[in-house]
Amino acid sequence: MQNAAITALGLNWRYLAFDVHPDNLRAAIDGAKAMKFIGLNLTVPHKLPALRMVDELDESAGSWGAVNTIRFEARDAEGEWRPLAHFAEGVPGAIRARGFNTDAEAVSRALREDLGLQQLRDTQVLLLGAGGAGRVTALKLASEGVAKLFLANRTARKAEEIAAEIRARFPDQDVTVGYPADKMDLVINTTSLGLKPEDPPPFDSREFSLSQARLVFDMIYRPAETPLLKAARASGCRAANGLGMLLYQGALALETWAGMSAPVDLMRRALEREIYGR
Ligand code: ATR
């Protein structure tokens, strides 16, 4: 999706994948800086350690506590830090690495565009999972001030930790660890359950039923339809998989590097071709 967009924008760039051992993350970031890369994306398990390896943290990375995008920058003639994409005639002087997070914004954009959820404020949400993705999603929902937030996870202690962080940072947020007895506007799966066809549902079916839900978002995008999404649609819910999140975090990263709007529709088609072969 990035290379399709880069070509469409007329940029003389390439997006490449590199497999980096965690022990070599700092060397990889410094090496990319030395080679004047435009930027980097990072995925698991690099998002947290990278916080300590960039020269500057954008507010997005600071507030969500994870880096998934790095932009390399240098000073222009006026002494202002600019993205390397800004310098047509070679990069002057020292380069710094600035860390961003585009995952959190991608969650709310996916909910808006793929589930038609315009107003997160009035929404009651059950969030399943309390790993890295669950934490960022929970904090983002709290920052948007959802009406009610329920956090359920196999290991309850991890959900409790996220609830405590929410209470400290967003004291007005209504947050509960466990399952709701009432109807929910939105259920979000951030667990890995559903990657394999034989996986059980990502919620405890003695505690919660999909008949309580109106909208269901599954962060998994492969398979395109997880058992959760299938069951959700069968019970009349509107449902979307996580492809939109992958798309929007990438589109936002490209915009961060290039300073131009990303061709999102073209990127979505490229992603679907690559992942689903259609
Ligand atoms: P990510 O970065 O994608 O969020 P993670 O941090 O490893 O990945 O989190 C995985 C999530 O899936 C966690 O909520 C995990 O539950 P635990 O906190 O109890 O480990 C959940 N998960 C993974 N396998 C599971 C399983 N077999 N049953 C229930 N939950 C599972």
GROMACS .gro file of C-alpha atoms and ligand atoms in nm:
model
  309
    1MET     CA    1   0.000   0.000   0.000
    2GLN     CA    2   0.288   0.238   0.072
    3ASN     CA    3   0.464   0.178  -0.258
    4ALA     CA    4   0.138   0.218  -0.451
    5ALA     CA    5   0.082   0.551  -0.275
    6ILE     CA    6   0.444   0.664  -0.318
    7THR     CA    7   0.421   0.601  -0.694
    8ALA     CA    8   0.086   0.779  -0.718
    9LEU     CA    9   0.230   1.081  -0.535
   10GLY     CA   10   0.526   1.092  -0.776
   11LEU     CA   11   0.782   1.046  -0.496
   12ASN     CA   12   1.118   0.891  -0.574
   13TRP     CA   13   1.102   0.670  -0.263
   14ARG     CA   14   1.072   0.299  -0.185
   15TYR     CA   15   0.908   0.136   0.119
   16LEU     CA   16   1.096  -0.178   0.228
   17ALA     CA   17   1.055  -0.431   0.508
   18PHE     CA   18   1.348  -0.519   0.736
   19ASP     CA   19   1.354  -0.789   1.001
   20VAL     CA   20   1.541  -0.643   1.302
   21HIS     CA   21   1.629  -0.829   1.621
   22PRO     CA   22   1.528  -0.628   1.932
   23ASP     CA   23   1.894  -0.616   2.039
   24ASN     CA   24   1.971  -0.427   1.717
   25LEU     CA   25   1.687  -0.177   1.721
   26ARG     CA   26   1.902   0.118   1.822
   27ALA     CA   27   2.163   0.032   1.556
   28ALA     CA   28   1.886   0.001   1.296
   29ILE     CA   29   1.736   0.342   1.381
   30ASP     CA   30   2.081   0.507   1.388
   31GLY     CA   31   2.172   0.334   1.061
   32ALA     CA   32   1.854   0.456   0.889
   33LYS     CA   33   1.937   0.805   1.018
   34ALA     CA   34   2.294   0.780   0.883
   35MET     CA   35   2.161   0.669   0.545
   36LYS     CA   36   1.917   0.963   0.542
   37PHE     CA   37   1.604   0.751   0.529
   38ILE     CA   38   1.284   0.957   0.512
   39GLY     CA   39   1.130   0.758   0.794
   40LEU     CA   40   1.046   0.420   0.945
   41ASN     CA   41   0.749   0.224   1.067
   42LEU     CA   42   0.798  -0.007   1.364
   43THR     CA   43   0.588  -0.296   1.476
   44VAL     CA   44   0.579  -0.542   1.765
   45PRO     CA   45   0.801  -0.576   1.968
   46HIS     CA   46   0.975  -0.246   1.883
   47LYS     CA   47   0.706   0.010   1.963
   48LEU     CA   48   0.785   0.052   2.334
   49PRO     CA   49   1.169   0.030   2.331
   50ALA     CA   50   1.177   0.288   2.047
   51LEU     CA   51   1.042   0.549   2.291
   52ARG     CA   52   1.393   0.563   2.441
   53MET     CA   53   1.576   0.553   2.108
   54VAL     CA   54   1.440   0.857   1.924
   55ASP     CA   55   1.576   1.209   1.972
   56GLU     CA   56   1.236   1.372   2.002
   57LEU     CA   57   0.887   1.246   2.083
   58ASP     CA   58   0.586   1.390   1.907
   59GLU     CA   59   0.289   1.438   2.139
   60SER     CA   60   0.114   1.143   1.971
   61ALA     CA   61   0.392   0.905   2.077
   62GLY     CA   62   0.434   1.061   2.421
   63SER     CA   63   0.069   1.045   2.511
   64TRP     CA   64   0.007   0.686   2.391
   65GLY     CA   65   0.345   0.562   2.513
   66ALA     CA   66   0.445   0.384   2.192
   67VAL     CA   67   0.623   0.471   1.866
   68ASN     CA   68   0.505   0.314   1.540
   69THR     CA   69   0.639   0.583   1.305
   70ILE     CA   70   0.973   0.768   1.293
   71ARG     CA   71   1.035   1.075   1.081
   72PHE     CA   72   1.392   1.191   1.021
   73GLU     CA   73   1.437   1.566   1.030
   74ALA     CA   74   1.709   1.829   0.972
   75ARG     CA   75   1.733   2.205   1.025
   76ASP     CA   76   1.649   2.435   0.734
   77ALA     CA   77   1.823   2.769   0.660
   78GLU     CA   78   1.611   2.936   0.931
   79GLY     CA   79   1.710   2.674   1.186
   80GLU     CA   80   1.364   2.506   1.191
   81TRP     CA   81   1.348   2.125   1.204
   82ARG     CA   82   1.192   1.995   0.879
   83PRO     CA   83   1.116   1.644   0.752
   84LEU     CA   84   1.391   1.513   0.523
   85ALA     CA   85   1.135   1.510   0.241
   86HIS     CA   86   1.157   1.891   0.257
   87PHE     CA   87   1.519   1.902   0.137
   88ALA     CA   88   1.548   1.869  -0.239
   89GLU     CA   89   1.916   1.964  -0.258
   90GLY     CA   90   2.074   1.732  -0.002
   91VAL     CA   91   2.043   1.733   0.373
   92PRO     CA   92   2.243   1.992   0.566
   93GLY     CA   93   2.398   1.912   0.905
   94ALA     CA   94   2.272   1.683   1.176
   95ILE     CA   95   1.964   1.464   1.150
   96ARG     CA   96   1.726   1.382   1.435
   97ALA     CA   97   1.472   1.102   1.472
   98ARG     CA   98   1.124   1.211   1.580
   99GLY     CA   99   0.884   0.944   1.709
  100PHE     CA  100   0.512   0.946   1.631
  101ASN     CA  101   0.218   0.718   1.696
  102THR     CA  102  -0.045   0.684   1.424
  103ASP     CA  103  -0.217   0.375   1.570
  104ALA     CA  104  -0.448   0.557   1.810
  105GLU     CA  105  -0.579   0.796   1.547
  106ALA     CA  106  -0.623   0.501   1.309
  107VAL     CA  107  -0.861   0.333   1.558
  108SER     CA  108  -1.103   0.624   1.571
  109ARG     CA  109  -1.080   0.678   1.195
  110ALA     CA  110  -1.157   0.309   1.129
  111LEU     CA  111  -1.455   0.324   1.365
  112ARG     CA  112  -1.578   0.636   1.190
  113GLU     CA  113  -1.522   0.532   0.831
  114ASP     CA  114  -1.572   0.155   0.843
  115LEU     CA  115  -1.850   0.134   1.103
  116GLY     CA  116  -2.013   0.474   1.046
  117LEU     CA  117  -1.963   0.570   1.409
  118GLN     CA  118  -1.956   0.950   1.392
  119GLN     CA  119  -1.992   1.033   1.759
  120LEU     CA  120  -1.774   0.834   1.999
  121ARG     CA  121  -1.889   1.055   2.284
  122ASP     CA  122  -2.232   0.889   2.332
  123THR     CA  123  -2.102   0.540   2.271
  124GLN     CA  124  -2.096   0.255   2.523
  125VAL     CA  125  -1.804   0.025   2.451
  126LEU     CA  126  -1.693  -0.322   2.554
  127LEU     CA  127  -1.321  -0.357   2.480
  128LEU     CA  128  -1.181  -0.712   2.470
  129GLY     CA  129  -0.809  -0.754   2.539
  130ALA     CA  130  -0.553  -0.566   2.744
  131GLY     CA  131  -0.229  -0.609   2.550
  132GLY     CA  132  -0.048  -0.331   2.363
  133ALA     CA  133  -0.328  -0.273   2.112
  134GLY     CA  134  -0.596  -0.293   2.383
  135ARG     CA  135  -0.417  -0.034   2.596
  136VAL     CA  136  -0.377   0.223   2.318
  137THR     CA  137  -0.739   0.170   2.209
  138ALA     CA  138  -0.873   0.204   2.564
  139LEU     CA  139  -0.676   0.526   2.621
  140LYS     CA  140  -0.788   0.668   2.287
  141LEU     CA  141  -1.155   0.590   2.365
  142ALA     CA  142  -1.117   0.752   2.707
  143SER     CA  143  -0.953   1.059   2.550
  144GLU     CA  144  -1.257   1.086   2.324
  145GLY     CA  145  -1.480   1.059   2.631
  146VAL     CA  146  -1.695   0.756   2.545
  147ALA     CA  147  -2.011   0.729   2.756
  148LYS     CA  148  -1.910   0.400   2.921
  149LEU     CA  149  -1.608   0.179   2.882
  150PHE     CA  150  -1.595  -0.186   2.991
  151LEU     CA  151  -1.259  -0.367   2.980
  152ALA     CA  152  -1.253  -0.747   2.971
  153ASN     CA  153  -0.942  -0.961   2.948
  154ARG     CA  154  -0.838  -1.319   3.023
  155THR     CA  155  -0.584  -1.180   3.271
  156ALA     CA  156  -0.801  -0.938   3.469
  157ARG     CA  157  -0.499  -0.773   3.634
  158LYS     CA  158  -0.391  -0.626   3.298
  159ALA     CA  159  -0.737  -0.477   3.241
  160GLU     CA  160  -0.722  -0.336   3.597
  161GLU     CA  161  -0.388  -0.169   3.519
  162ILE     CA  162  -0.532  -0.001   3.211
  163ALA     CA  163  -0.842   0.108   3.407
  164ALA     CA  164  -0.614   0.262   3.672
  165GLU     CA  165  -0.420   0.451   3.404
  166ILE     CA  166  -0.748   0.578   3.257
  167ARG     CA  167  -0.875   0.690   3.600
  168ALA     CA  168  -0.549   0.880   3.659
  169ARG     CA  169  -0.540   1.048   3.317
  170PHE     CA  170  -0.912   1.090   3.242
  171PRO     CA  171  -1.079   1.118   3.585
  172ASP     CA  172  -1.426   1.183   3.434
  173GLN     CA  173  -1.422   0.862   3.230
  174ASP     CA  174  -1.671   0.593   3.338
  175VAL     CA  175  -1.458   0.276   3.323
  176THR     CA  176  -1.537  -0.073   3.458
  177VAL     CA  177  -1.336  -0.395   3.450
  178GLY     CA  178  -1.563  -0.682   3.348
  179TYR     CA  179  -1.865  -0.743   3.127
  180PRO     CA  180  -2.171  -0.520   3.095
  181ALA     CA  181  -2.520  -0.648   3.172
  182ASP     CA  182  -2.675  -0.391   2.935
  183LYS     CA  183  -2.669  -0.344   2.562
  184MET     CA  184  -2.345  -0.208   2.412
  185ASP     CA  185  -2.316   0.019   2.110
  186LEU     CA  186  -1.976  -0.117   2.021
  187VAL     CA  187  -1.764  -0.425   2.090
  188ILE     CA  188  -1.395  -0.414   1.992
  189ASN     CA  189  -1.172  -0.721   1.983
  190THR     CA  190  -0.803  -0.648   2.037
  191THR     CA  191  -0.709  -1.002   2.144
  192SER     CA  192  -0.544  -1.250   1.910
  193LEU     CA  193  -0.842  -1.487   1.936
  194GLY     CA  194  -0.984  -1.538   1.587
  195LEU     CA  195  -0.653  -1.566   1.405
  196LYS     CA  196  -0.704  -1.944   1.404
  197PRO     CA  197  -1.036  -2.096   1.294
  198GLU     CA  198  -1.056  -2.317   1.605
  199ASP     CA  199  -1.014  -2.024   1.848
  200PRO     CA  200  -1.292  -1.974   2.103
  201PRO     CA  201  -1.478  -1.640   2.100
  202PRO     CA  202  -1.272  -1.352   2.247
  203PHE     CA  203  -1.532  -1.300   2.522
  204ASP     CA  204  -1.677  -1.522   2.794
  205SER     CA  205  -2.009  -1.635   2.647
  206ARG     CA  206  -2.147  -1.699   2.999
  207GLU     CA  207  -2.101  -1.328   3.070
  208PHE     CA  208  -2.183  -1.162   2.739
  209SER     CA  209  -2.384  -1.229   2.423
  210LEU     CA  210  -2.359  -1.066   2.080
  211SER     CA  211  -2.734  -1.000   2.101
  212GLN     CA  212  -2.628  -0.719   2.339
  213ALA     CA  213  -2.415  -0.554   2.067
  214ARG     CA  214  -2.495  -0.317   1.780
  215LEU     CA  215  -2.150  -0.267   1.619
  216VAL     CA  216  -1.853  -0.504   1.626
  217PHE     CA  217  -1.495  -0.416   1.531
  218ASP     CA  218  -1.233  -0.690   1.514
  219MET     CA  219  -0.872  -0.571   1.485
  220ILE     CA  220  -0.782  -0.897   1.312
  221TYR     CA  221  -0.783  -0.863   0.932
  222ARG     CA  222  -0.660  -1.206   0.833
  223PRO     CA  223  -0.886  -1.403   0.796
  224ALA     CA  224  -1.107  -1.130   0.648
  225GLU     CA  225  -1.403  -1.270   0.843
  226THR     CA  226  -1.319  -1.405   1.187
  227PRO     CA  227  -1.572  -1.628   1.367
  228LEU     CA  228  -1.652  -1.320   1.581
  229LEU     CA  229  -1.741  -1.109   1.274
  230LYS     CA  230  -1.941  -1.393   1.124
  231ALA     CA  231  -2.141  -1.440   1.443
  232ALA     CA  232  -2.184  -1.063   1.480
  233ARG     CA  233  -2.330  -1.030   1.130
  234ALA     CA  234  -2.553  -1.333   1.188
  235SER     CA  235  -2.692  -1.164   1.496
  236GLY     CA  236  -2.767  -0.843   1.301
  237CYS     CA  237  -2.467  -0.629   1.400
  238ARG     CA  238  -2.279  -0.402   1.166
  239ALA     CA  239  -1.923  -0.534   1.165
  240ALA     CA  240  -1.578  -0.443   1.032
  241ASN     CA  241  -1.237  -0.609   1.043
  242GLY     CA  242  -0.901  -0.447   1.121
  243LEU     CA  243  -0.792  -0.376   0.765
  244GLY     CA  244  -0.900  -0.015   0.804
  245MET     CA  245  -0.673   0.026   1.106
  246LEU     CA  246  -0.376  -0.107   0.911
  247LEU     CA  247  -0.470   0.124   0.624
  248TYR     CA  248  -0.518   0.440   0.828
  249GLN     CA  249  -0.207   0.402   1.044
  250GLY     CA  250  -0.012   0.367   0.716
  251ALA     CA  251  -0.186   0.660   0.547
  252LEU     CA  252  -0.119   0.880   0.851
  253ALA     CA  253   0.247   0.771   0.857
  254LEU     CA  254   0.286   0.858   0.488
  255GLU     CA  255   0.130   1.199   0.549
  256THR     CA  256   0.372   1.251   0.839
  257TRP     CA  257   0.670   1.183   0.612
  258ALA     CA  258   0.552   1.347   0.290
  259GLY     CA  259   0.344   1.640   0.414
  260MET     CA  260   0.082   1.552   0.151
  261SER     CA  261  -0.259   1.384   0.170
  262ALA     CA  262  -0.234   1.009   0.127
  263PRO     CA  263  -0.436   0.851  -0.158
  264VAL     CA  264  -0.636   0.637   0.084
  265ASP     CA  265  -0.869   0.465  -0.166
  266LEU     CA  266  -0.579   0.355  -0.380
  267MET     CA  267  -0.394   0.232  -0.069
  268ARG     CA  268  -0.699   0.032   0.038
  269ARG     CA  269  -0.721  -0.136  -0.302
  270ALA     CA  270  -0.347  -0.217  -0.293
  271LEU     CA  271  -0.385  -0.365   0.057
  272GLU     CA  272  -0.685  -0.576  -0.040
  273ARG     CA  273  -0.502  -0.707  -0.345
  274GLU     CA  274  -0.196  -0.792  -0.137
  275ILE     CA  275  -0.375  -0.948   0.159
  276TYR     CA  276  -0.689  -1.102   0.011
  277GLY     CA  277  -0.572  -1.142  -0.351
  278ARG     CA  278  -0.875  -0.959  -0.485
  279ATR     P1  279  -0.110  -0.687   2.098
  279ATR     O1  280   0.014  -0.604   2.093
  279ATR     O2  281  -0.159  -0.731   1.963
  279ATR     O3  282  -0.218  -0.625   2.180
  279ATR     P2  283  -0.043  -0.863   2.318
  279ATR     O4  284   0.010  -0.745   2.391
  279ATR     O5  285   0.035  -0.989   2.319
  279ATR     O6  286  -0.066  -0.826   2.165
  279ATR     O7  287  -0.194  -0.892   2.371
  279ATR     C1  288  -0.265  -1.004   2.331
  279ATR     C2  289  -0.405  -0.998   2.389
  279ATR     O8  290  -0.476  -1.116   2.346
  279ATR     C3  291  -0.409  -0.998   2.541
  279ATR     O9  292  -0.526  -0.929   2.583
  279ATR     C4  293  -0.422  -1.148   2.570
  279ATR    O10  294  -0.478  -1.180   2.695
  279ATR     P3  295  -0.383  -1.190   2.827
  279ATR    O11  296  -0.356  -1.050   2.869
  279ATR    O12  297  -0.467  -1.265   2.926
  279ATR    O13  298  -0.260  -1.264   2.784
  279ATR     C5  299  -0.515  -1.191   2.462
  279ATR     N1  300  -0.506  -1.335   2.435
  279ATR     C6  301  -0.409  -1.397   2.366
  279ATR     N2  302  -0.434  -1.531   2.362
  279ATR     C7  303  -0.548  -1.553   2.434
  279ATR     C8  304  -0.625  -1.669   2.468
  279ATR     N3  305  -0.589  -1.790   2.428
  279ATR     N4  306  -0.737  -1.650   2.541
  279ATR     C9  307  -0.775  -1.527   2.582
  279ATR     N5  308  -0.706  -1.414   2.553
  279ATR    C10  309  -0.595  -1.426   2.479
   0.00000   0.00000   0.00000
